[in-house]
XYZ file of C-alpha atoms in Angstrom:
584
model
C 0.000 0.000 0.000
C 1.373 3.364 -1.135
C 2.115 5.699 1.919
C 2.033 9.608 1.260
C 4.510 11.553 2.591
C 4.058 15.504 2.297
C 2.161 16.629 5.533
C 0.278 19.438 3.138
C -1.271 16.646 1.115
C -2.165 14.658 4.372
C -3.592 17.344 6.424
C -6.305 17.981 3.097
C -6.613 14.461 2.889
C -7.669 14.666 6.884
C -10.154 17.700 6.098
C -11.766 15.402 3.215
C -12.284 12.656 5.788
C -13.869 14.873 8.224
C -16.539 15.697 5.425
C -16.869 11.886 5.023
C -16.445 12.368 1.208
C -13.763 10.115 0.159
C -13.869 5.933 -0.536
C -12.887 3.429 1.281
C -9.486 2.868 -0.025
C -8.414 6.773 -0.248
C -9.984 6.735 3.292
C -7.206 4.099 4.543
C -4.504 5.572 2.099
C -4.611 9.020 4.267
C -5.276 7.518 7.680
C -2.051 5.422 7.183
C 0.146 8.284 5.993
C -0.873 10.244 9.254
C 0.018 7.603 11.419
C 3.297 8.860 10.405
C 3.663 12.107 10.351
C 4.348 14.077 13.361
C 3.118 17.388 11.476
C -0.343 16.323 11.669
C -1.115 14.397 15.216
C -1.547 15.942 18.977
C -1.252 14.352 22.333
C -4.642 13.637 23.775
C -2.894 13.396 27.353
C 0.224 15.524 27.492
C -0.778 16.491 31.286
C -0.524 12.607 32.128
C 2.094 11.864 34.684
C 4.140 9.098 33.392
C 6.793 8.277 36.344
C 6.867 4.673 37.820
C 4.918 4.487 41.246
C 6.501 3.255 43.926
C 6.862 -0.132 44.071
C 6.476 -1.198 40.218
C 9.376 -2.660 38.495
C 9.923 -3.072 34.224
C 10.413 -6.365 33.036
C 11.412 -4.979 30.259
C 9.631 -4.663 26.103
C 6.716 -6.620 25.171
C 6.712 -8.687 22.248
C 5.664 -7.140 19.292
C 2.772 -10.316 18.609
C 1.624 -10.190 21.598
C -2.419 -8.904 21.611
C -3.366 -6.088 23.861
C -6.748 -4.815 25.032
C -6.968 -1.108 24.444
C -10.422 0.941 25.372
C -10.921 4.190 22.940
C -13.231 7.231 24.925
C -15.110 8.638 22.169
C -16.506 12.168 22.367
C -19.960 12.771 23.189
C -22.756 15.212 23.243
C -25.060 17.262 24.609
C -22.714 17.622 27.801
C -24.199 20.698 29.170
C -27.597 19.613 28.809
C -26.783 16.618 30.860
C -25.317 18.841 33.459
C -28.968 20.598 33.440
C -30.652 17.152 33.824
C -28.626 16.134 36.711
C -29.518 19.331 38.761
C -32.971 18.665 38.002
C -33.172 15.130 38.864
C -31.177 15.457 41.757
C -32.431 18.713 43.503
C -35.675 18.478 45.799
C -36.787 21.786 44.971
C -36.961 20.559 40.962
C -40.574 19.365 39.297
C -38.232 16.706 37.871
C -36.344 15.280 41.496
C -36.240 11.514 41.386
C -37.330 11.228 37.544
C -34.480 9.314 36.848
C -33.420 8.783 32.953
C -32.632 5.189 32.263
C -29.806 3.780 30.361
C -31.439 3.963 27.154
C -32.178 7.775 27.539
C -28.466 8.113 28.638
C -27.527 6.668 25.656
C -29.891 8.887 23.628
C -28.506 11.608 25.068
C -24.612 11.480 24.883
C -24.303 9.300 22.055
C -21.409 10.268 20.201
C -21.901 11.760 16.238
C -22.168 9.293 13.346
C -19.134 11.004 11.824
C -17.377 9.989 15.129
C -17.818 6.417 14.949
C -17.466 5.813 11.316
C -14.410 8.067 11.571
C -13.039 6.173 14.571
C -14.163 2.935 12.750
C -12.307 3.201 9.518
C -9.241 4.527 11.847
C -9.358 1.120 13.504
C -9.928 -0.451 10.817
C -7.056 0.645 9.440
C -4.430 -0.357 12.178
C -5.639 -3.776 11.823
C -7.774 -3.600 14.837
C -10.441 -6.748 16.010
C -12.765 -8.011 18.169
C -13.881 -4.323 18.427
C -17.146 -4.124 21.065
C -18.916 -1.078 22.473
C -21.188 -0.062 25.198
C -24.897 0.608 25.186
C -24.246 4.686 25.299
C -21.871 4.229 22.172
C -18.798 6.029 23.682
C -16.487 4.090 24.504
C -14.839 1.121 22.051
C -12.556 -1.683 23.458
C -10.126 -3.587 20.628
C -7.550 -5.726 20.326
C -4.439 -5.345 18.619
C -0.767 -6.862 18.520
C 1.956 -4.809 20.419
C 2.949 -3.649 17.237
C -0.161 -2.565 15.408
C -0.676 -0.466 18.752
C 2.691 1.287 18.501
C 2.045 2.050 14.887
C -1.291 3.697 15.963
C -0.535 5.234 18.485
C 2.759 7.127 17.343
C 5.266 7.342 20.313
C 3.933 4.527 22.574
C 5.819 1.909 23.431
C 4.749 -1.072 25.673
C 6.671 -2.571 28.319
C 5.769 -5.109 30.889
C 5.601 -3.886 35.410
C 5.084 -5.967 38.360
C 4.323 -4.594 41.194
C 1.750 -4.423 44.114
C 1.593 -6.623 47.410
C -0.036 -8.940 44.799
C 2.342 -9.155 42.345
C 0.474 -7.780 39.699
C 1.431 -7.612 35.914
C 0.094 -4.765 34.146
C 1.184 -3.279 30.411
C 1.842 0.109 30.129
C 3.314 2.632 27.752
C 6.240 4.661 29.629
C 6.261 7.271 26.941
C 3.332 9.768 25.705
C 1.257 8.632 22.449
C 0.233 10.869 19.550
C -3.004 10.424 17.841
C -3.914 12.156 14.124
C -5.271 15.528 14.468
C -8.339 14.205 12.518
C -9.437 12.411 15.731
C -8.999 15.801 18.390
C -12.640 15.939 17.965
C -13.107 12.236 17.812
C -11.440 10.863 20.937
C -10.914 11.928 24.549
C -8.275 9.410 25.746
C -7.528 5.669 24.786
C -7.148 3.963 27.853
C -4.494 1.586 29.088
C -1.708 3.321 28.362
C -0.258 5.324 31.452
C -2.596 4.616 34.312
C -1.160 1.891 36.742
C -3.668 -0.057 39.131
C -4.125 1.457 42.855
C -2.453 -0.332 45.922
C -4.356 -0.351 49.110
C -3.777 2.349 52.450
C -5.623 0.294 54.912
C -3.355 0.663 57.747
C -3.382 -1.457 60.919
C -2.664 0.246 63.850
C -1.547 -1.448 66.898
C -3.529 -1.704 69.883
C -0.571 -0.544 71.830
C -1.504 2.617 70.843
C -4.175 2.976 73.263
C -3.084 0.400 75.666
C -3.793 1.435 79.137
C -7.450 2.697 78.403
C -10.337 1.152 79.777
C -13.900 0.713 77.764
C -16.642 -0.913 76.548
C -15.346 -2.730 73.376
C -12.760 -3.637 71.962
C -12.485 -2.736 68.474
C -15.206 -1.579 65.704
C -17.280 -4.325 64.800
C -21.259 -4.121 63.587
C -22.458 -4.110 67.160
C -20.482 -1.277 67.545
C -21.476 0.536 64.366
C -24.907 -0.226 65.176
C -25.009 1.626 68.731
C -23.313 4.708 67.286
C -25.298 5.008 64.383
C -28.865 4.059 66.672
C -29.711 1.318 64.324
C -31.813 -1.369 65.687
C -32.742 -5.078 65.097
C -35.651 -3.593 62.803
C -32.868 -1.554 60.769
C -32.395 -4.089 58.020
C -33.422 -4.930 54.360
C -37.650 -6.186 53.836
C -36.094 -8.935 51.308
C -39.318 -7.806 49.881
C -37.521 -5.277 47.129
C -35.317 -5.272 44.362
C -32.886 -2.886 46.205
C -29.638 -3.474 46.312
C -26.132 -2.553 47.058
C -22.617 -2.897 45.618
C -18.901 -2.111 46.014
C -16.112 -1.923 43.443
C -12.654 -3.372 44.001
C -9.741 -2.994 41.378
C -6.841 -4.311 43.789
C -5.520 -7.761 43.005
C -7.346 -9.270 45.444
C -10.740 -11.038 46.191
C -13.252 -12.129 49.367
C -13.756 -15.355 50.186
C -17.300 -16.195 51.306
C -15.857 -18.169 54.117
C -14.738 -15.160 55.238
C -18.376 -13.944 55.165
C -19.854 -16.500 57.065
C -16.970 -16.310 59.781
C -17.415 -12.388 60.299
C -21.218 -13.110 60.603
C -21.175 -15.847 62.899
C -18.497 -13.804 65.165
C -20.110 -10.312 64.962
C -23.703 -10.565 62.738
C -25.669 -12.821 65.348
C -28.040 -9.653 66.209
C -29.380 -8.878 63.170
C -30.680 -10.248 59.866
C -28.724 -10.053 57.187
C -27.764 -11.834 53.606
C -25.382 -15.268 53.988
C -23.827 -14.991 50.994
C -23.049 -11.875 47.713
C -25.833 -11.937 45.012
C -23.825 -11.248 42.198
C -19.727 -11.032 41.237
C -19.307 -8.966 38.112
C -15.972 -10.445 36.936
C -13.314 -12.530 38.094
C -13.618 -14.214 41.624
C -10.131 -15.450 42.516
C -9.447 -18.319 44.151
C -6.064 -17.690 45.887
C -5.847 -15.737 49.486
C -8.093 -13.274 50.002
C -7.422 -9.814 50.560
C -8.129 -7.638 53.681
C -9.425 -4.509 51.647
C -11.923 -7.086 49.655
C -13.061 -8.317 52.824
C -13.494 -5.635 54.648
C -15.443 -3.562 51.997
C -18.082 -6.916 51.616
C -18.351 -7.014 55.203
C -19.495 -3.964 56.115
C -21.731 -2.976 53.359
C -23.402 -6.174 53.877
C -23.542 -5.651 57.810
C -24.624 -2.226 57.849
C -26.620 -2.492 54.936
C -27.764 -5.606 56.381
C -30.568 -8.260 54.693
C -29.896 -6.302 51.399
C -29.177 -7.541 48.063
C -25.146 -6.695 47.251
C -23.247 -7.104 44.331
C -19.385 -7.062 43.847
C -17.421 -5.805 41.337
C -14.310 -7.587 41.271
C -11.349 -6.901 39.088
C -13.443 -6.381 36.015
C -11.218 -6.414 32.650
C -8.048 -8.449 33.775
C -6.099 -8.177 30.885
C -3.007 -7.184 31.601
C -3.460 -4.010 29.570
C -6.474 -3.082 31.009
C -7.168 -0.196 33.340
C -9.812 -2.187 35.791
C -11.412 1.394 36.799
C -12.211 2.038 33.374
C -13.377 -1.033 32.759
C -15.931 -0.678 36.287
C -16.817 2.230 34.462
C -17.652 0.770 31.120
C -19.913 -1.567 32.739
C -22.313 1.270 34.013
C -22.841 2.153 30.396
C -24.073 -1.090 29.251
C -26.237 -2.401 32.070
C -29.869 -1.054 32.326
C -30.346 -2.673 35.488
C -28.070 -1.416 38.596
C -27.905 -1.032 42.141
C -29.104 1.771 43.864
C -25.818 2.360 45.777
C -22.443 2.027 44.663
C -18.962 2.367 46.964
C -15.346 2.743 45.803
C -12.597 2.651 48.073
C -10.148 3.943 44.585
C -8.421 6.990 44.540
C -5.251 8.546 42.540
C -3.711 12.188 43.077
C -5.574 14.426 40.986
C -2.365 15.790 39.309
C -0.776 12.482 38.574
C -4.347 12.006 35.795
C -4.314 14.071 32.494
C -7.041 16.202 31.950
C -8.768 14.708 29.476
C -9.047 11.691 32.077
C -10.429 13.526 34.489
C -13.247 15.407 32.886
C -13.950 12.427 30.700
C -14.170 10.282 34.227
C -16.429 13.019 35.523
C -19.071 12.971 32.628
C -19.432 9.461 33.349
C -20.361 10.600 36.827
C -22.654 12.931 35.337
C -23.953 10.273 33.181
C -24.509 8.059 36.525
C -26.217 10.777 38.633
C -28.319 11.223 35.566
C -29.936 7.551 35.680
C -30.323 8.087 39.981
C -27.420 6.062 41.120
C -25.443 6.913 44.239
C -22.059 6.721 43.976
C -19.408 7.173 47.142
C -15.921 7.295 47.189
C -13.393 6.743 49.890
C -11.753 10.957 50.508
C -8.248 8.862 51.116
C -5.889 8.380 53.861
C -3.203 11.169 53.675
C -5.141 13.842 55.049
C -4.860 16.959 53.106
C -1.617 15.375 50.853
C 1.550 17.083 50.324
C 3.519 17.378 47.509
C 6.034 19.927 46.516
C 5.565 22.378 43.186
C 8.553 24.450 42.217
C 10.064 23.777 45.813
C 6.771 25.131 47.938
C 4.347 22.660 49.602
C 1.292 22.105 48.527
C -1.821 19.820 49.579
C -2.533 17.076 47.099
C -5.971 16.454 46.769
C -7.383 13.117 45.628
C -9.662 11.830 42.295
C -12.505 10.641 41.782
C -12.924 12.168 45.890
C -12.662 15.627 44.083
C -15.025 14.951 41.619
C -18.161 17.191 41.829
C -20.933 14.164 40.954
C -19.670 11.607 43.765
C -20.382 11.635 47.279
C -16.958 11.318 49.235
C -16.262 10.199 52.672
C -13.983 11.036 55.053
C -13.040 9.230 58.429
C -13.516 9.233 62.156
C -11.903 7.690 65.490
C -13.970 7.194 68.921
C -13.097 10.189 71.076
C -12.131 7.537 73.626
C -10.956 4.895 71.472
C -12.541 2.069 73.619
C -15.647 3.701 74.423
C -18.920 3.824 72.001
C -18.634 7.627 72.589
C -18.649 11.014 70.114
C -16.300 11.212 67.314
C -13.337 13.145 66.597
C -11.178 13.532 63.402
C -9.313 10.692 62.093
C -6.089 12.125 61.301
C -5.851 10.257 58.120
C -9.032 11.094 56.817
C -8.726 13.136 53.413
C -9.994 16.111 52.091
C -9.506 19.718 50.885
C -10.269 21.670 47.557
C -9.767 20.228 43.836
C -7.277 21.805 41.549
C -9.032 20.579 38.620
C -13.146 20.741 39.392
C -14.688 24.134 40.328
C -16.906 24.652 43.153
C -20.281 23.469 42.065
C -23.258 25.932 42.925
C -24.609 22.927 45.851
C -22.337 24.251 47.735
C -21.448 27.351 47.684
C -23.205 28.738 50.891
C -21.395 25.683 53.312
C -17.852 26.034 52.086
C -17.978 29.928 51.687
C -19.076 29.669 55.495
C -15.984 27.432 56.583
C -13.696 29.880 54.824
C -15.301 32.562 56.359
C -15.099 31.151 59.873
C -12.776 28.455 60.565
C -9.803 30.182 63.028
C -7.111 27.493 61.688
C -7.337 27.621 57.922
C -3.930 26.666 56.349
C -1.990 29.028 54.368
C -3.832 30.206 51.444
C -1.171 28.952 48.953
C -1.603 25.217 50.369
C -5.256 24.907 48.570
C -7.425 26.116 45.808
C -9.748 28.059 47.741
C -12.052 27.880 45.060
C -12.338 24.276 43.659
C -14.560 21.504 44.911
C -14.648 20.861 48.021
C -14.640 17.138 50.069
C -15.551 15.359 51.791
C -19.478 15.423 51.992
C -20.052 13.084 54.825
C -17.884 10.841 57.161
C -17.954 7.541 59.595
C -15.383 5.530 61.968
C -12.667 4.805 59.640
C -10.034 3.358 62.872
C -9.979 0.209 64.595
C -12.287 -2.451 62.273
C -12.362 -5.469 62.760
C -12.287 -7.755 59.411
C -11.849 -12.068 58.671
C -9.374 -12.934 56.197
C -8.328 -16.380 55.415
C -10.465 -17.042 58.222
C -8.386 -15.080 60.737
C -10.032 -12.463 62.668
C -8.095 -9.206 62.240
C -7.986 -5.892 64.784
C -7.537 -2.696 63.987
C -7.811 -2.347 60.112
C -8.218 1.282 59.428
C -8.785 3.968 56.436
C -11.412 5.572 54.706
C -11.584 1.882 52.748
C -13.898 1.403 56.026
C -16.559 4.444 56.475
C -17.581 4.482 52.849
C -18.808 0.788 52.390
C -20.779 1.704 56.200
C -22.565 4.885 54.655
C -23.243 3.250 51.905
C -24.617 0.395 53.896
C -26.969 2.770 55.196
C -27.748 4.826 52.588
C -29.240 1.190 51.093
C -31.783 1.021 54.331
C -32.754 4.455 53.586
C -33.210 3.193 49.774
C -35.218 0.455 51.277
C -37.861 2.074 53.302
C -38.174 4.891 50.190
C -38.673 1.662 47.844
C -41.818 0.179 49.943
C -42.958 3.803 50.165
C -43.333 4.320 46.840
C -40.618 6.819 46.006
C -37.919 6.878 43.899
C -34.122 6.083 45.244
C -31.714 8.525 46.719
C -29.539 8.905 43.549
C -27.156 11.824 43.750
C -27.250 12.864 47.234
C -25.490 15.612 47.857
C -27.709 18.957 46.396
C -29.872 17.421 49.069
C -27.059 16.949 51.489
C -26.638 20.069 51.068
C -29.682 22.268 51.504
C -30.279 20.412 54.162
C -26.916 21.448 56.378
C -26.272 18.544 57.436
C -29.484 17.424 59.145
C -29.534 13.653 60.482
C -26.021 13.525 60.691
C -24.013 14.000 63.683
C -21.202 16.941 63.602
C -17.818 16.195 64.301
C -15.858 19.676 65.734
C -12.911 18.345 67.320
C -9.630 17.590 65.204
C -7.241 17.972 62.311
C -5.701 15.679 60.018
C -2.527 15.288 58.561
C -0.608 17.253 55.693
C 2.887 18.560 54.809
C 5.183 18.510 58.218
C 6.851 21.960 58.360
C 6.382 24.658 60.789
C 4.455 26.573 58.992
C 1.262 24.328 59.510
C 2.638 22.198 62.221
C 1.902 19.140 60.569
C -1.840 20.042 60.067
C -4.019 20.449 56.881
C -7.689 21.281 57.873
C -9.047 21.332 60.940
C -12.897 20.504 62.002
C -15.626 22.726 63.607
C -19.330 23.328 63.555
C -21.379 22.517 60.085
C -19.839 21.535 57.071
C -15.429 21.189 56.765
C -12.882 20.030 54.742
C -12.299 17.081 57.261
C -15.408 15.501 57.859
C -17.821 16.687 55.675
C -21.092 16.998 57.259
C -20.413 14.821 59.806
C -21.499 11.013 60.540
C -24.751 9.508 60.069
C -27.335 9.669 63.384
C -29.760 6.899 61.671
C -33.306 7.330 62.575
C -32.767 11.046 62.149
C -31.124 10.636 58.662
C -33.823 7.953 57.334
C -36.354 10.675 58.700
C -34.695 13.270 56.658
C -34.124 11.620 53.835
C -37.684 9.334 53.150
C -39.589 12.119 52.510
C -40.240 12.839 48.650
């Protein structure tokens, strides 16, 4: 096949695709001569971070045969008008709160052009690309190609095989940026698994010689204790009646045993009803040891969100070139049927993600708020973050925490860490202001308060005073205990822990709105919001962690009445937040 080689020639060539005028075979003739040109292509990500994390090693090149599994983001449309129909599904004082769209409206919606996917298409097509499949909403497209095919497509990558992670995982990444033809800057928002390596867990396990020499009531958080805090009782649990359900997403290397399950629920579930077993894995259920995050997140949503229907999404997309995220992600646009509540314990630093990622990420939010489902994410377990730009500190917020469409939570710790008594900060627990996301309108009146009031606000050039702030809520995040392997473990602690227990109770709420005819929570927080925390108890006493110099003392944000960077609104007082919450 003839290649042309003057960029002039290409770049009309490009213009004449656009306009979807040309046949077939002048259609692959110029798609193939811009593969290699540099004069005509851009970098969809040049904002990605590309330096190893800690702890993953190269095993060098892949070979050039081998097939990877590469997922394209396709640009959609109608963006701002799904923006619109999120504030109106989502805010009580709309005609529209709780009319939910469904998937198929979604896809109606956001669909990307038909000159998009037949330009896309033939691009593919060209490369050599099979096996091609898409979602329901149309926008994204997973393929497979050989090593080489890929590095001819996408000009400047170049694939090489990591291990890393307390599991030993092996991922394939490209270590250098790819180019894509300028034709497609108004085809494609990213093409995923590339640059983005899989999270590793910050559960921490503190010792219980930390508080040694303190006398109390328990010993350790455990559903019995979660259950007197929170003033559920043996009533507060799923009808079995409904079809609501629950779920939680894990992308670590590691699985839950139902063993486990049982164990944890014969040690700590005897006093109230709840499921025996999950009601659905979405993808692969490993059989080797099972991991403390993965049982600790099935746990507790299923004991706090006890008797209801959970599903578990479990390493979805475990090719080795596969960004399991995205793939969690693509399954929400191709399944019309979903539960009602979803928690992530996931989180990256906002600046180590391109932009494109992030925004794209967030429309899917959008796109999820849109069809009522509630999504939380852990707010992390370095406090505010520190990193260092140009030589001055700076905190380091967290993604998808950041993101404007999620509900995040942040963590507490018993006041007397024994003792079933108030809560205080968790020094780990993380929030603070996006870099990236603007303050959304929802709100506007809470943080502009905090700023306005708080007497130990950092130095203004720690934080973007003016980006989204997080958490929304919080819950004990310190001193869990979890079964693994069939050993009882103490004092598992992080964020990984308070999100899967809102959830959990978020689900009841979901329950007792089901059987009373309404629709499901779905985005929660313009109601969170106008609401000032009502139902939810308010944690005023601590500070977490952030960058240790003298100018902040080792401090990021510090607590206080209503709404803060720490703890959100503050932690769920049950009967008072189902009472809040069930009406229409």
């Amino acid at each position: 096949m003839v290649v042309v080689s003057s960029a002039h020639v290409i770049c009309h060539m490009t213009a004449d695709l656009q306009k979807d005028g040309m046949g077939l075979q002048a259609c692959l003739l110029g798609l193939l001569a811009l593969l290699v040109t540099s004069k005509c292509s851009y970098s969809p990500e040049p904002d990605q971070q590309r330096t190893l994390p800690p702890g993953w090693v190269s095993l060098g090149r892949v070979d050039p045969e081998e097939e990877l599994s590469l997922t394209f983001a396709l640009k959609q449309q109608n963006l701002e008008r799904l923006s619109k129909l999120v504030q109106a599904v989502s805010d009580p004082g709309s005609p529209h709160y709780g009319k939910y769209l469904t998937l198929e409206d979604v896809a109606e919606l956001v669909r990307p052009s038909p000159l998009t996917l037949r330009t896309v298409q033939k691009w593919l097509l060209v490369a050599g690309a099979r096996n091609c499949h898409s979602v329901t909403t149309q926008d994204f497209l997973t393929c497979s190609l050989s090593v080489r095919q890929a590095e001819l497509l996408l000009s400047g990558a170049e694939f090489h095989r990591y291990v890393g992670g307390s599991a030993e995982t092996h991922v394939v990444r490209s270590p250098r940026p790819y180019q894509l033809p300028k034709a497609l800057a108004s085809h494609v928002d990213f093409v995923g698994g590339l640059h983005r390596f899989p999270p590793t867990s910050s559960l921490k396990q503190r010792p219980e010689s930390q508080v040694a020499g303190t006398v109390g009531l328990h010993l350790g958080v455990t559903p019995s204790v979660i259950r007197e805090r929170y003033n559920l009782t043996a009533q507060d649990v799923g009808s079995g009646t409904t079809n609501n359900s629950q779920a939680c997403a894990q992308f670590l290397e590691q699985y839950f045993h139902d063993s486990d399950l049982a164990e944890f629920m014969r040690l700590f579930g005897g006093k109230f009803a709840h499921q025996a077993s999950v009601a659905r894995v979405v993808g692969q259920q490993g059989r080797g040891l099972a991991g403390i995050e993965a049982s600790l997140d099935v746990q507790y949503l299923m004991s706090a969100g006890a008797n209801i229907s959970t599903w578990v999404y479990s390493n979805p997309g475990r090719h080795e070139s596969q960004e399991p995220f995205l793939q969690w992600l693509l399954l929400l646009s191709n399944e019309s049927a979903l539960p009602h509540v979803h928690t992530v314990s996931y989180g990256d630093d906002e600046d180590s993600l391109s932009s494109a990622y992030l925004q794209r990420v967030n429309t899917e939010f959008m796109k999820a708020a849109a069809r009522g489902l509630t999504l939380l994410f852990a707010s992390g377990d370095s406090g505010a973050g520190c990193w260092s730009v140009s030589g001055r500190h700076q905190f380091r917020p967290t993604f998808p925490a950041s993101s404007p469409y999620v509900t995040t939570v942040g963590g507490t710790s018993f006041q007397n860490p024994f003792r079933v008594t108030n809560e205080v900060v968790d020094y780990i627990s993380g929030g603070g202001f996006s870099n990236v996301f603007p303050r959304p309108s929802y709100q506007e009146e809470a943080v502009s308060q905090f700023l306005s009031s708080s007497p130990h606000l950092p130095p203004s050039s720690y934080f973007n005073a003016s980006g989204r702030a997080y958490p929304d809520v919080a819950a004990l995040s310190d001193g869990y205990w979890v079964v693994s392997n069939n050993v009882p473990i103490p004092w598992v602690s992080g964020t990984s822990a308070s999100t899967p227990v809102f959830g959990g109770l978020l689900a009841l709420i979901n329950e007792h709105r089901i059987l009373s005819g309404h629709p499901s929570l779905g985005f929660l927080n313009p109601r969170l919001y106008q609401q000032r925390g009502t139902g939810l108890f308010d944690v005023t006493r601590g500070c977490h962690e952030s960058c240790l110099n003298e100018e902040v003392q080792g401090e990021g944000f510090c607590s206080g009445p209503g709404w803060d960077p720490v703890t959100g609104w503050g932690t769920p007082n049950f009967p008072a937040l189902l009472k809040t919450l069930i009406n229409p």
